[in-house]
């Protein structure tokens, strides 16, 4: 649902986004030539927009599950997002990625397009949206750790202390809500953390030399040999009750969470780096909690305001920590 972010400086992925990645490319033109530098505030804004989009993923999934099964939701959202991405890539005459980029795109496809949506959707069959949101709050730390291992970046000690504090806050919140006993839904969610962090890290690396929306676009197309047969099977095997709420949830998952949100998210990561952007995502579970109350009518846990304050404080520290 959800679902990442970096720091500038020599110890992180200090990447810049292409100046106009959405603009059509001439046939035969280089795929990502000499991206223009962008101010850090621009990258932060894009990352915030991505987080706002992702914060609606779990409510959208809950809506979609009111009319269709979990496999149907996951496969259809990916197929619809792939159709949107394919149209945009064709309209811009985007060139195929270099051979060296396909392994990374495959990781994005496996983690972001398939793994995370499937595991979180299965988790939401037994867990509430609010509970899932706070568990997935550990994603920023997982992404920052994955970035350090994959790219050799070394964020500062203050950065890691603040990141660990933020992760501890959301973890304590999750444990308190589950009564201290992880269930099957929690196992799905922890698995989703790992595969999504890998996909975010690899996507942020690829966004150094290709437009971020190309990263998710090609990943969606690469997954079609799995998602198209999967959608056909799911539609035949699972009950389908078409309602306005279910359709609205599915369309948001496809157009908002899976495609548009990823476009701005990967562009933001390319500007400010994976580690710093991942800490902006600490705000995502709190936003999702708000949506769970407004859109789903769930009860807001009493500990949510305290967690919100702790998380926001950690975000401030990680954004100011010099790497």
PDB file of C-alpha atoms in Angstrom:
ATOM      1  CA  UNK A   1       0.000   0.000   0.000  1.00  0.00           C
ATOM      2  CA  UNK A   2       2.610   0.947   1.140  1.00  0.00           C
ATOM      3  CA  UNK A   3       4.921   1.093  -0.468  1.00  0.00           C
ATOM      4  CA  UNK A   4      10.857   4.912  -0.816  1.00  0.00           C
ATOM      5  CA  UNK A   5      14.039   8.270   0.082  1.00  0.00           C
ATOM      6  CA  UNK A   6      17.542   9.711   0.499  1.00  0.00           C
ATOM      7  CA  UNK A   7      19.994  12.220   1.841  1.00  0.00           C
ATOM      8  CA  UNK A   8      22.264  14.464  -0.075  1.00  0.00           C
ATOM      9  CA  UNK A   9      25.981  14.478   0.412  1.00  0.00           C
ATOM     10  CA  UNK A  10      28.817  12.069  -0.262  1.00  0.00           C
ATOM     11  CA  UNK A  11      27.479   9.426   2.082  1.00  0.00           C
ATOM     12  CA  UNK A  12      24.194   8.926   0.287  1.00  0.00           C
ATOM     13  CA  UNK A  13      22.729   8.611  -3.175  1.00  0.00           C
ATOM     14  CA  UNK A  14      23.024  12.249  -4.138  1.00  0.00           C
ATOM     15  CA  UNK A  15      21.166  12.072  -7.421  1.00  0.00           C
ATOM     16  CA  UNK A  16      19.401  14.640  -9.541  1.00  0.00           C
ATOM     17  CA  UNK A  17      16.170  14.199 -11.402  1.00  0.00           C
ATOM     18  CA  UNK A  18      15.763  14.941 -15.075  1.00  0.00           C
ATOM     19  CA  UNK A  19      14.473  18.459 -15.604  1.00  0.00           C
ATOM     20  CA  UNK A  20      11.422  17.401 -17.554  1.00  0.00           C
ATOM     21  CA  UNK A  21      11.050  13.625 -17.391  1.00  0.00           C
ATOM     22  CA  UNK A  22       7.459  13.776 -18.495  1.00  0.00           C
ATOM     23  CA  UNK A  23       8.279  15.580 -21.729  1.00  0.00           C
ATOM     24  CA  UNK A  24       8.221  13.427 -24.879  1.00  0.00           C
ATOM     25  CA  UNK A  25      11.612  12.217 -26.032  1.00  0.00           C
ATOM     26  CA  UNK A  26      12.611  12.283 -29.651  1.00  0.00           C
ATOM     27  CA  UNK A  27      13.138   8.890 -31.220  1.00  0.00           C
ATOM     28  CA  UNK A  28      16.743   7.864 -30.901  1.00  0.00           C
ATOM     29  CA  UNK A  29      17.518  10.427 -28.213  1.00  0.00           C
ATOM     30  CA  UNK A  30      19.549   9.370 -25.168  1.00  0.00           C
ATOM     31  CA  UNK A  31      17.323   8.072 -22.393  1.00  0.00           C
ATOM     32  CA  UNK A  32      18.589  10.325 -19.609  1.00  0.00           C
ATOM     33  CA  UNK A  33      21.195  12.753 -20.721  1.00  0.00           C
ATOM     34  CA  UNK A  34      22.824  15.062 -18.183  1.00  0.00           C
ATOM     35  CA  UNK A  35      19.977  15.605 -15.739  1.00  0.00           C
ATOM     36  CA  UNK A  36      19.711  19.165 -14.479  1.00  0.00           C
ATOM     37  CA  UNK A  37      20.272  19.853 -10.793  1.00  0.00           C
ATOM     38  CA  UNK A  38      17.238  20.477  -8.655  1.00  0.00           C
ATOM     39  CA  UNK A  39      17.054  22.159  -5.231  1.00  0.00           C
ATOM     40  CA  UNK A  40      16.550  19.873  -2.252  1.00  0.00           C
ATOM     41  CA  UNK A  41      13.208  21.536  -1.491  1.00  0.00           C
ATOM     42  CA  UNK A  42      11.914  20.415  -4.878  1.00  0.00           C
ATOM     43  CA  UNK A  43      12.867  16.823  -4.115  1.00  0.00           C
ATOM     44  CA  UNK A  44      11.263  17.015  -0.675  1.00  0.00           C
ATOM     45  CA  UNK A  45       8.020  18.299  -2.225  1.00  0.00           C
ATOM     46  CA  UNK A  46       7.937  15.413  -4.699  1.00  0.00           C
ATOM     47  CA  UNK A  47       8.631  12.895  -1.935  1.00  0.00           C
ATOM     48  CA  UNK A  48       5.835  14.417   0.173  1.00  0.00           C
ATOM     49  CA  UNK A  49       3.415  14.085  -2.749  1.00  0.00           C
ATOM     50  CA  UNK A  50       4.443  10.469  -3.118  1.00  0.00           C
ATOM     51  CA  UNK A  51       3.894   9.781   0.572  1.00  0.00           C
ATOM     52  CA  UNK A  52       0.474  11.475   0.451  1.00  0.00           C
ATOM     53  CA  UNK A  53      -0.445   9.198  -2.445  1.00  0.00           C
ATOM     54  CA  UNK A  54       0.822   6.070  -0.697  1.00  0.00           C
ATOM     55  CA  UNK A  55      -1.048   6.974   2.497  1.00  0.00           C
ATOM     56  CA  UNK A  56      -4.288   6.247   0.624  1.00  0.00           C
ATOM     57  CA  UNK A  57      -3.132   2.807  -0.500  1.00  0.00           C
ATOM     58  CA  UNK A  58      -4.480   0.860   2.462  1.00  0.00           C
ATOM     59  CA  UNK A  59      -7.869   2.638   2.511  1.00  0.00           C
ATOM     60  CA  UNK A  60      -8.087   2.102  -1.259  1.00  0.00           C
ATOM     61  CA  UNK A  61      -7.278  -1.579  -0.772  1.00  0.00           C
ATOM     62  CA  UNK A  62      -9.928  -1.893   1.943  1.00  0.00           C
ATOM     63  CA  UNK A  63     -12.481  -0.342  -0.419  1.00  0.00           C
ATOM     64  CA  UNK A  64     -11.487  -2.658  -3.265  1.00  0.00           C
ATOM     65  CA  UNK A  65     -11.730  -5.717  -0.999  1.00  0.00           C
ATOM     66  CA  UNK A  66     -15.409  -4.966  -0.376  1.00  0.00           C
ATOM     67  CA  UNK A  67     -16.174  -6.108  -3.908  1.00  0.00           C
ATOM     68  CA  UNK A  68     -13.401  -8.489  -4.973  1.00  0.00           C
ATOM     69  CA  UNK A  69     -10.882 -10.976  -3.639  1.00  0.00           C
ATOM     70  CA  UNK A  70      -7.267 -10.146  -2.699  1.00  0.00           C
ATOM     71  CA  UNK A  71      -5.701 -11.789  -5.766  1.00  0.00           C
ATOM     72  CA  UNK A  72      -8.133  -9.968  -8.043  1.00  0.00           C
ATOM     73  CA  UNK A  73      -7.251  -6.640  -6.434  1.00  0.00           C
ATOM     74  CA  UNK A  74      -3.500  -7.145  -6.761  1.00  0.00           C
ATOM     75  CA  UNK A  75      -3.512  -8.428 -10.337  1.00  0.00           C
ATOM     76  CA  UNK A  76      -6.061  -5.972 -11.719  1.00  0.00           C
ATOM     77  CA  UNK A  77      -4.394  -2.938 -10.145  1.00  0.00           C
ATOM     78  CA  UNK A  78      -1.080  -3.922 -11.734  1.00  0.00           C
ATOM     79  CA  UNK A  79      -2.603  -4.629 -15.158  1.00  0.00           C
ATOM     80  CA  UNK A  80      -4.489  -1.317 -15.185  1.00  0.00           C
ATOM     81  CA  UNK A  81      -1.404   0.600 -14.022  1.00  0.00           C
ATOM     82  CA  UNK A  82       0.659  -1.145 -16.715  1.00  0.00           C
ATOM     83  CA  UNK A  83      -1.831  -0.036 -19.377  1.00  0.00           C
ATOM     84  CA  UNK A  84      -1.498   3.555 -18.152  1.00  0.00           C
ATOM     85  CA  UNK A  85       2.286   3.367 -17.977  1.00  0.00           C
ATOM     86  CA  UNK A  86       2.550   1.687 -21.372  1.00  0.00           C
ATOM     87  CA  UNK A  87       0.479   4.433 -22.979  1.00  0.00           C
ATOM     88  CA  UNK A  88       2.688   7.130 -21.467  1.00  0.00           C
ATOM     89  CA  UNK A  89       5.894   5.362 -22.516  1.00  0.00           C
ATOM     90  CA  UNK A  90       4.584   4.928 -26.057  1.00  0.00           C
ATOM     91  CA  UNK A  91       3.404   8.540 -26.301  1.00  0.00           C
ATOM     92  CA  UNK A  92       6.825   9.829 -25.201  1.00  0.00           C
ATOM     93  CA  UNK A  93       8.657   7.412 -27.533  1.00  0.00           C
ATOM     94  CA  UNK A  94      10.679   6.155 -24.597  1.00  0.00           C
ATOM     95  CA  UNK A  95      13.584   3.920 -25.528  1.00  0.00           C
ATOM     96  CA  UNK A  96      14.047   0.507 -23.990  1.00  0.00           C
ATOM     97  CA  UNK A  97      16.278   0.555 -20.886  1.00  0.00           C
ATOM     98  CA  UNK A  98      19.863  -0.569 -21.245  1.00  0.00           C
ATOM     99  CA  UNK A  99      20.540  -4.252 -20.687  1.00  0.00           C
ATOM    100  CA  UNK A 100      22.374  -3.440 -17.449  1.00  0.00           C
ATOM    101  CA  UNK A 101      19.213  -1.831 -16.016  1.00  0.00           C
ATOM    102  CA  UNK A 102      16.850  -4.773 -16.455  1.00  0.00           C
ATOM    103  CA  UNK A 103      17.963  -6.699 -13.336  1.00  0.00           C
ATOM    104  CA  UNK A 104      17.223  -3.618 -11.213  1.00  0.00           C
ATOM    105  CA  UNK A 105      13.870  -3.123 -12.949  1.00  0.00           C
ATOM    106  CA  UNK A 106      13.085  -6.768 -12.188  1.00  0.00           C
ATOM    107  CA  UNK A 107      13.738  -6.095  -8.493  1.00  0.00           C
ATOM    108  CA  UNK A 108      11.348  -3.119  -8.632  1.00  0.00           C
ATOM    109  CA  UNK A 109       8.741  -5.299 -10.357  1.00  0.00           C
ATOM    110  CA  UNK A 110       9.097  -8.088  -7.810  1.00  0.00           C
ATOM    111  CA  UNK A 111       9.103  -5.812  -4.770  1.00  0.00           C
ATOM    112  CA  UNK A 112       6.877  -2.847  -5.629  1.00  0.00           C
ATOM    113  CA  UNK A 113       4.560  -4.162  -8.349  1.00  0.00           C
ATOM    114  CA  UNK A 114       3.966  -7.700  -7.074  1.00  0.00           C
ATOM    115  CA  UNK A 115       5.355  -8.446  -3.608  1.00  0.00           C
ATOM    116  CA  UNK A 116       4.259  -5.442  -1.570  1.00  0.00           C
ATOM    117  CA  UNK A 117       0.709  -5.181  -2.984  1.00  0.00           C
ATOM    118  CA  UNK A 118       0.101  -8.914  -2.601  1.00  0.00           C
ATOM    119  CA  UNK A 119       1.436  -9.253   0.938  1.00  0.00           C
ATOM    120  CA  UNK A 120      -0.281  -6.119   2.245  1.00  0.00           C
ATOM    121  CA  UNK A 121      -3.583  -7.051   0.596  1.00  0.00           C
ATOM    122  CA  UNK A 122      -3.469 -10.484   2.206  1.00  0.00           C
ATOM    123  CA  UNK A 123      -2.626  -8.833   5.533  1.00  0.00           C
ATOM    124  CA  UNK A 124      -5.656  -6.543   5.294  1.00  0.00           C
ATOM    125  CA  UNK A 125      -7.916  -9.592   5.184  1.00  0.00           C
ATOM    126  CA  UNK A 126      -7.126 -10.106   8.879  1.00  0.00           C
ATOM    127  CA  UNK A 127      -5.668  -6.775  10.070  1.00  0.00           C
ATOM    128  CA  UNK A 128      -7.239  -3.335  10.323  1.00  0.00           C
ATOM    129  CA  UNK A 129      -5.996  -0.508   8.130  1.00  0.00           C
ATOM    130  CA  UNK A 130      -4.714   1.418  11.142  1.00  0.00           C
ATOM    131  CA  UNK A 131      -2.753  -1.571  12.455  1.00  0.00           C
ATOM    132  CA  UNK A 132      -1.204  -2.278   9.064  1.00  0.00           C
ATOM    133  CA  UNK A 133      -0.264   1.375   8.681  1.00  0.00           C
ATOM    134  CA  UNK A 134       1.844   1.520  11.803  1.00  0.00           C
ATOM    135  CA  UNK A 135       3.646  -1.749  11.055  1.00  0.00           C
ATOM    136  CA  UNK A 136       4.541  -0.485   7.591  1.00  0.00           C
ATOM    137  CA  UNK A 137       5.885   2.588   9.376  1.00  0.00           C
ATOM    138  CA  UNK A 138       9.112   0.572   9.689  1.00  0.00           C
ATOM    139  CA  UNK A 139       9.587   0.840   5.920  1.00  0.00           C
ATOM    140  CA  UNK A 140      11.769   3.999   6.040  1.00  0.00           C
ATOM    141  CA  UNK A 141      14.360   2.311   8.234  1.00  0.00           C
ATOM    142  CA  UNK A 142      14.305  -0.817   6.078  1.00  0.00           C
ATOM    143  CA  UNK A 143      14.772   1.334   2.959  1.00  0.00           C
ATOM    144  CA  UNK A 144      17.633   3.337   4.458  1.00  0.00           C
ATOM    145  CA  UNK A 145      19.377   0.141   5.562  1.00  0.00           C
ATOM    146  CA  UNK A 146      18.861  -1.422   2.147  1.00  0.00           C
ATOM    147  CA  UNK A 147      20.261   1.685   0.476  1.00  0.00           C
ATOM    148  CA  UNK A 148      23.371   1.607   2.657  1.00  0.00           C
ATOM    149  CA  UNK A 149      23.973  -2.068   1.870  1.00  0.00           C
ATOM    150  CA  UNK A 150      23.254  -1.753  -1.848  1.00  0.00           C
ATOM    151  CA  UNK A 151      24.994   1.515  -2.648  1.00  0.00           C
ATOM    152  CA  UNK A 152      27.621   1.852   0.074  1.00  0.00           C
ATOM    153  CA  UNK A 153      26.121   5.127   1.328  1.00  0.00           C
ATOM    154  CA  UNK A 154      26.905   6.037   4.920  1.00  0.00           C
ATOM    155  CA  UNK A 155      24.405   8.426   6.543  1.00  0.00           C
ATOM    156  CA  UNK A 156      25.592  10.245   9.662  1.00  0.00           C
ATOM    157  CA  UNK A 157      25.249   8.914  13.199  1.00  0.00           C
ATOM    158  CA  UNK A 158      22.596  11.533  14.004  1.00  0.00           C
ATOM    159  CA  UNK A 159      20.618  10.360  10.996  1.00  0.00           C
ATOM    160  CA  UNK A 160      20.644   6.746  12.159  1.00  0.00           C
ATOM    161  CA  UNK A 161      19.772   7.641  15.751  1.00  0.00           C
ATOM    162  CA  UNK A 162      16.758   9.641  14.602  1.00  0.00           C
ATOM    163  CA  UNK A 163      15.741   6.930  12.139  1.00  0.00           C
ATOM    164  CA  UNK A 164      15.950   4.231  14.821  1.00  0.00           C
ATOM    165  CA  UNK A 165      13.966   6.400  17.223  1.00  0.00           C
ATOM    166  CA  UNK A 166      11.239   6.888  14.631  1.00  0.00           C
ATOM    167  CA  UNK A 167      11.170   3.183  13.870  1.00  0.00           C
ATOM    168  CA  UNK A 168      10.999   2.386  17.599  1.00  0.00           C
ATOM    169  CA  UNK A 169       8.021   4.724  17.971  1.00  0.00           C
ATOM    170  CA  UNK A 170       5.988   3.064  15.249  1.00  0.00           C
ATOM    171  CA  UNK A 171       7.043  -0.411  16.367  1.00  0.00           C
ATOM    172  CA  UNK A 172       5.931   0.293  19.945  1.00  0.00           C
ATOM    173  CA  UNK A 173       2.651   1.595  18.579  1.00  0.00           C
ATOM    174  CA  UNK A 174       2.145  -1.571  16.505  1.00  0.00           C
ATOM    175  CA  UNK A 175       2.979  -3.898  19.402  1.00  0.00           C
ATOM    176  CA  UNK A 176       0.638  -2.010  21.722  1.00  0.00           C
ATOM    177  CA  UNK A 177      -2.187  -2.279  19.202  1.00  0.00           C
ATOM    178  CA  UNK A 178      -1.674  -6.010  18.583  1.00  0.00           C
ATOM    179  CA  UNK A 179      -1.455  -6.859  22.266  1.00  0.00           C
ATOM    180  CA  UNK A 180       2.175  -7.919  21.987  1.00  0.00           C
ATOM    181  CA  UNK A 181       1.417 -11.036  19.949  1.00  0.00           C
ATOM    182  CA  UNK A 182       2.204 -10.837  16.207  1.00  0.00           C
ATOM    183  CA  UNK A 183      -0.337 -12.635  14.024  1.00  0.00           C
ATOM    184  CA  UNK A 184      -0.358 -13.925  10.438  1.00  0.00           C
ATOM    185  CA  UNK A 185      -1.193 -10.462   9.166  1.00  0.00           C
ATOM    186  CA  UNK A 186       1.927  -9.084  10.858  1.00  0.00           C
ATOM    187  CA  UNK A 187       4.068 -11.727   9.151  1.00  0.00           C
ATOM    188  CA  UNK A 188       2.649 -10.672   5.782  1.00  0.00           C
ATOM    189  CA  UNK A 189       3.387  -7.049   6.640  1.00  0.00           C
ATOM    190  CA  UNK A 190       6.973  -7.710   7.705  1.00  0.00           C
ATOM    191  CA  UNK A 191       7.546  -9.622   4.482  1.00  0.00           C
ATOM    192  CA  UNK A 192       6.085  -6.679   2.586  1.00  0.00           C
ATOM    193  CA  UNK A 193       8.574  -4.383   4.324  1.00  0.00           C
ATOM    194  CA  UNK A 194      11.543  -6.356   3.057  1.00  0.00           C
ATOM    195  CA  UNK A 195      10.479  -6.682  -0.578  1.00  0.00           C
ATOM    196  CA  UNK A 196       9.287  -3.073  -0.812  1.00  0.00           C
ATOM    197  CA  UNK A 197      12.507  -1.709   0.691  1.00  0.00           C
ATOM    198  CA  UNK A 198      14.465  -3.649  -1.930  1.00  0.00           C
ATOM    199  CA  UNK A 199      12.266  -2.240  -4.698  1.00  0.00           C
ATOM    200  CA  UNK A 200      12.540   1.333  -3.416  1.00  0.00           C
ATOM    201  CA  UNK A 201      16.304   1.091  -3.057  1.00  0.00           C
ATOM    202  CA  UNK A 202      16.793  -0.278  -6.547  1.00  0.00           C
ATOM    203  CA  UNK A 203      14.362   2.238  -8.019  1.00  0.00           C
ATOM    204  CA  UNK A 204      16.210   5.111  -6.372  1.00  0.00           C
ATOM    205  CA  UNK A 205      19.485   3.831  -7.814  1.00  0.00           C
ATOM    206  CA  UNK A 206      18.030   3.566 -11.320  1.00  0.00           C
ATOM    207  CA  UNK A 207      16.561   7.065 -11.072  1.00  0.00           C
ATOM    208  CA  UNK A 208      20.091   8.449 -11.133  1.00  0.00           C
ATOM    209  CA  UNK A 209      20.285   7.940 -14.889  1.00  0.00           C
ATOM    210  CA  UNK A 210      16.726   7.376 -16.133  1.00  0.00           C
ATOM    211  CA  UNK A 211      13.471   9.242 -15.425  1.00  0.00           C
ATOM    212  CA  UNK A 212      11.759   7.920 -12.306  1.00  0.00           C
ATOM    213  CA  UNK A 213       8.479   7.322 -14.111  1.00  0.00           C
ATOM    214  CA  UNK A 214      10.322   5.132 -16.622  1.00  0.00           C
ATOM    215  CA  UNK A 215      11.506   2.969 -13.714  1.00  0.00           C
ATOM    216  CA  UNK A 216       8.017   2.116 -12.484  1.00  0.00           C
ATOM    217  CA  UNK A 217       6.607   2.084 -16.027  1.00  0.00           C
ATOM    218  CA  UNK A 218       9.001  -0.572 -17.296  1.00  0.00           C
ATOM    219  CA  UNK A 219       8.636  -2.533 -14.056  1.00  0.00           C
ATOM    220  CA  UNK A 220       4.864  -2.660 -14.565  1.00  0.00           C
ATOM    221  CA  UNK A 221       5.283  -3.833 -18.151  1.00  0.00           C
ATOM    222  CA  UNK A 222       7.882  -6.417 -17.122  1.00  0.00           C
ATOM    223  CA  UNK A 223       5.380  -7.886 -14.653  1.00  0.00           C
ATOM    224  CA  UNK A 224       2.627  -8.325 -17.289  1.00  0.00           C
ATOM    225  CA  UNK A 225       3.477 -12.000 -18.032  1.00  0.00           C
ATOM    226  CA  UNK A 226       2.576 -12.647 -14.400  1.00  0.00           C
ATOM    227  CA  UNK A 227      -0.213 -10.132 -13.796  1.00  0.00           C
ATOM    228  CA  UNK A 228      -2.305 -10.762 -16.941  1.00  0.00           C
ATOM    229  CA  UNK A 229      -2.672 -14.548 -16.426  1.00  0.00           C
ATOM    230  CA  UNK A 230      -3.020 -13.866 -12.709  1.00  0.00           C
ATOM    231  CA  UNK A 231      -5.897 -11.454 -13.324  1.00  0.00           C
ATOM    232  CA  UNK A 232      -7.674 -13.959 -15.589  1.00  0.00           C
ATOM    233  CA  UNK A 233      -7.307 -16.701 -13.001  1.00  0.00           C
ATOM    234  CA  UNK A 234      -8.354 -14.469 -10.085  1.00  0.00           C
ATOM    235  CA  UNK A 235     -11.482 -13.216 -11.846  1.00  0.00           C
ATOM    236  CA  UNK A 236     -12.530 -16.815 -12.470  1.00  0.00           C
ATOM    237  CA  UNK A 237     -11.616 -18.126  -9.023  1.00  0.00           C
ATOM    238  CA  UNK A 238     -12.748 -15.347  -6.671  1.00  0.00           C
ATOM    239  CA  UNK A 239     -16.229 -13.865  -6.192  1.00  0.00           C
ATOM    240  CA  UNK A 240     -16.784 -10.460  -7.759  1.00  0.00           C
ATOM    241  CA  UNK A 241     -19.343  -7.918  -6.516  1.00  0.00           C
ATOM    242  CA  UNK A 242     -18.960  -4.706  -8.481  1.00  0.00           C
ATOM    243  CA  UNK A 243     -19.788  -1.646  -6.372  1.00  0.00           C
ATOM    244  CA  UNK A 244     -18.885   2.014  -6.708  1.00  0.00           C
ATOM    245  CA  UNK A 245     -16.646   1.852  -3.643  1.00  0.00           C
ATOM    246  CA  UNK A 246     -14.796  -1.244  -4.847  1.00  0.00           C
ATOM    247  CA  UNK A 247     -14.217   0.240  -8.303  1.00  0.00           C
ATOM    248  CA  UNK A 248     -13.080   3.575  -6.839  1.00  0.00           C
ATOM    249  CA  UNK A 249     -10.612   1.784  -4.577  1.00  0.00           C
ATOM    250  CA  UNK A 250      -9.227  -0.288  -7.444  1.00  0.00           C
ATOM    251  CA  UNK A 251      -8.859   2.716  -9.753  1.00  0.00           C
ATOM    252  CA  UNK A 252      -7.010   4.680  -7.084  1.00  0.00           C
ATOM    253  CA  UNK A 253      -4.651   1.767  -6.458  1.00  0.00           C
ATOM    254  CA  UNK A 254      -3.857   1.532 -10.177  1.00  0.00           C
ATOM    255  CA  UNK A 255      -3.632   5.198 -11.177  1.00  0.00           C
ATOM    256  CA  UNK A 256      -2.639   6.818  -7.865  1.00  0.00           C
ATOM    257  CA  UNK A 257      -0.672   4.435  -5.675  1.00  0.00           C
ATOM    258  CA  UNK A 258       0.905   2.200  -8.300  1.00  0.00           C
ATOM    259  CA  UNK A 259       1.725   4.710 -11.055  1.00  0.00           C
ATOM    260  CA  UNK A 260       1.380   8.445 -10.308  1.00  0.00           C
ATOM    261  CA  UNK A 261       2.581   8.118  -6.715  1.00  0.00           C
ATOM    262  CA  UNK A 262       5.627   6.154  -7.837  1.00  0.00           C
ATOM    263  CA  UNK A 263       6.434   8.742 -10.503  1.00  0.00           C
ATOM    264  CA  UNK A 264       6.811  11.613  -8.035  1.00  0.00           C
ATOM    265  CA  UNK A 265       8.323   9.321  -5.395  1.00  0.00           C
ATOM    266  CA  UNK A 266      11.198   8.096  -7.542  1.00  0.00           C
ATOM    267  CA  UNK A 267      11.844  11.608  -8.847  1.00  0.00           C
ATOM    268  CA  UNK A 268      11.998  12.884  -5.271  1.00  0.00           C
ATOM    269  CA  UNK A 269      14.429  10.120  -4.324  1.00  0.00           C
ATOM    270  CA  UNK A 270      16.629  11.037  -7.266  1.00  0.00           C
ATOM    271  CA  UNK A 271      16.950  14.597  -5.935  1.00  0.00           C
ATOM    272  CA  UNK A 272      17.372  14.129  -2.182  1.00  0.00           C
ATOM    273  CA  UNK A 273      18.560  10.530  -1.993  1.00  0.00           C
ATOM    274  CA  UNK A 274      17.033   7.263  -0.758  1.00  0.00           C
ATOM    275  CA  UNK A 275      17.943   7.564   2.929  1.00  0.00           C
ATOM    276  CA  UNK A 276      16.550  11.056   3.484  1.00  0.00           C
ATOM    277  CA  UNK A 277      13.411  10.481   1.433  1.00  0.00           C
ATOM    278  CA  UNK A 278      12.711   7.279   3.361  1.00  0.00           C
ATOM    279  CA  UNK A 279      12.408   9.296   6.557  1.00  0.00           C
ATOM    280  CA  UNK A 280       9.718  11.525   5.050  1.00  0.00           C
ATOM    281  CA  UNK A 281       7.730   8.329   4.744  1.00  0.00           C
ATOM    282  CA  UNK A 282       7.653   8.087   8.538  1.00  0.00           C
ATOM    283  CA  UNK A 283       4.637  10.403   8.241  1.00  0.00           C
ATOM    284  CA  UNK A 284       2.778   7.912   6.042  1.00  0.00           C
ATOM    285  CA  UNK A 285       1.299   5.719   8.798  1.00  0.00           C
ATOM    286  CA  UNK A 286      -0.071   8.785  10.572  1.00  0.00           C
ATOM    287  CA  UNK A 287      -1.693  10.036   7.378  1.00  0.00           C
ATOM    288  CA  UNK A 288      -3.149   6.582   6.789  1.00  0.00           C
ATOM    289  CA  UNK A 289      -4.579   6.619  10.304  1.00  0.00           C
ATOM    290  CA  UNK A 290      -6.405   9.835   9.462  1.00  0.00           C
ATOM    291  CA  UNK A 291      -7.790   8.306   6.261  1.00  0.00           C
ATOM    292  CA  UNK A 292      -8.825   5.156   8.157  1.00  0.00           C
ATOM    293  CA  UNK A 293     -11.030   7.306  10.364  1.00  0.00           C
ATOM    294  CA  UNK A 294     -12.349   9.619   7.646  1.00  0.00           C
ATOM    295  CA  UNK A 295     -12.888   7.063   4.884  1.00  0.00           C
ATOM    296  CA  UNK A 296     -13.358   3.781   6.742  1.00  0.00           C
ATOM    297  CA  UNK A 297     -14.814   4.875  10.072  1.00  0.00           C
ATOM    298  CA  UNK A 298     -12.179   3.023  12.096  1.00  0.00           C
ATOM    299  CA  UNK A 299     -11.480   4.046  15.686  1.00  0.00           C
ATOM    300  CA  UNK A 300      -8.330   6.151  16.072  1.00  0.00           C
ATOM    301  CA  UNK A 301      -6.061   4.586  18.727  1.00  0.00           C
ATOM    302  CA  UNK A 302      -5.409   6.896  21.717  1.00  0.00           C
ATOM    303  CA  UNK A 303      -1.635   6.554  21.258  1.00  0.00           C
ATOM    304  CA  UNK A 304      -1.754   7.990  17.735  1.00  0.00           C
ATOM    305  CA  UNK A 305      -1.179  11.683  18.678  1.00  0.00           C
ATOM    306  CA  UNK A 306       1.902  10.829  20.761  1.00  0.00           C
ATOM    307  CA  UNK A 307       3.250   8.651  17.983  1.00  0.00           C
ATOM    308  CA  UNK A 308       2.629  11.457  15.513  1.00  0.00           C
ATOM    309  CA  UNK A 309       4.662  13.908  17.573  1.00  0.00           C
ATOM    310  CA  UNK A 310       7.531  11.446  17.958  1.00  0.00           C
ATOM    311  CA  UNK A 311       7.562  10.632  14.252  1.00  0.00           C
ATOM    312  CA  UNK A 312       7.446  14.266  13.166  1.00  0.00           C
ATOM    313  CA  UNK A 313      10.341  15.091  15.495  1.00  0.00           C
ATOM    314  CA  UNK A 314      12.387  12.289  13.948  1.00  0.00           C
ATOM    315  CA  UNK A 315      11.601  13.562  10.460  1.00  0.00           C
ATOM    316  CA  UNK A 316      12.909  17.022  11.373  1.00  0.00           C
ATOM    317  CA  UNK A 317      16.166  15.557  12.721  1.00  0.00           C
ATOM    318  CA  UNK A 318      16.782  13.271   9.741  1.00  0.00           C
ATOM    319  CA  UNK A 319      16.110  16.077   7.267  1.00  0.00           C
ATOM    320  CA  UNK A 320      18.642  18.350   9.017  1.00  0.00           C
ATOM    321  CA  UNK A 321      21.277  15.716   9.778  1.00  0.00           C
ATOM    322  CA  UNK A 322      24.357  16.211   7.630  1.00  0.00           C
ATOM    323  CA  UNK A 323      25.588  13.026   5.992  1.00  0.00           C
TER     324      UNK A 323
END
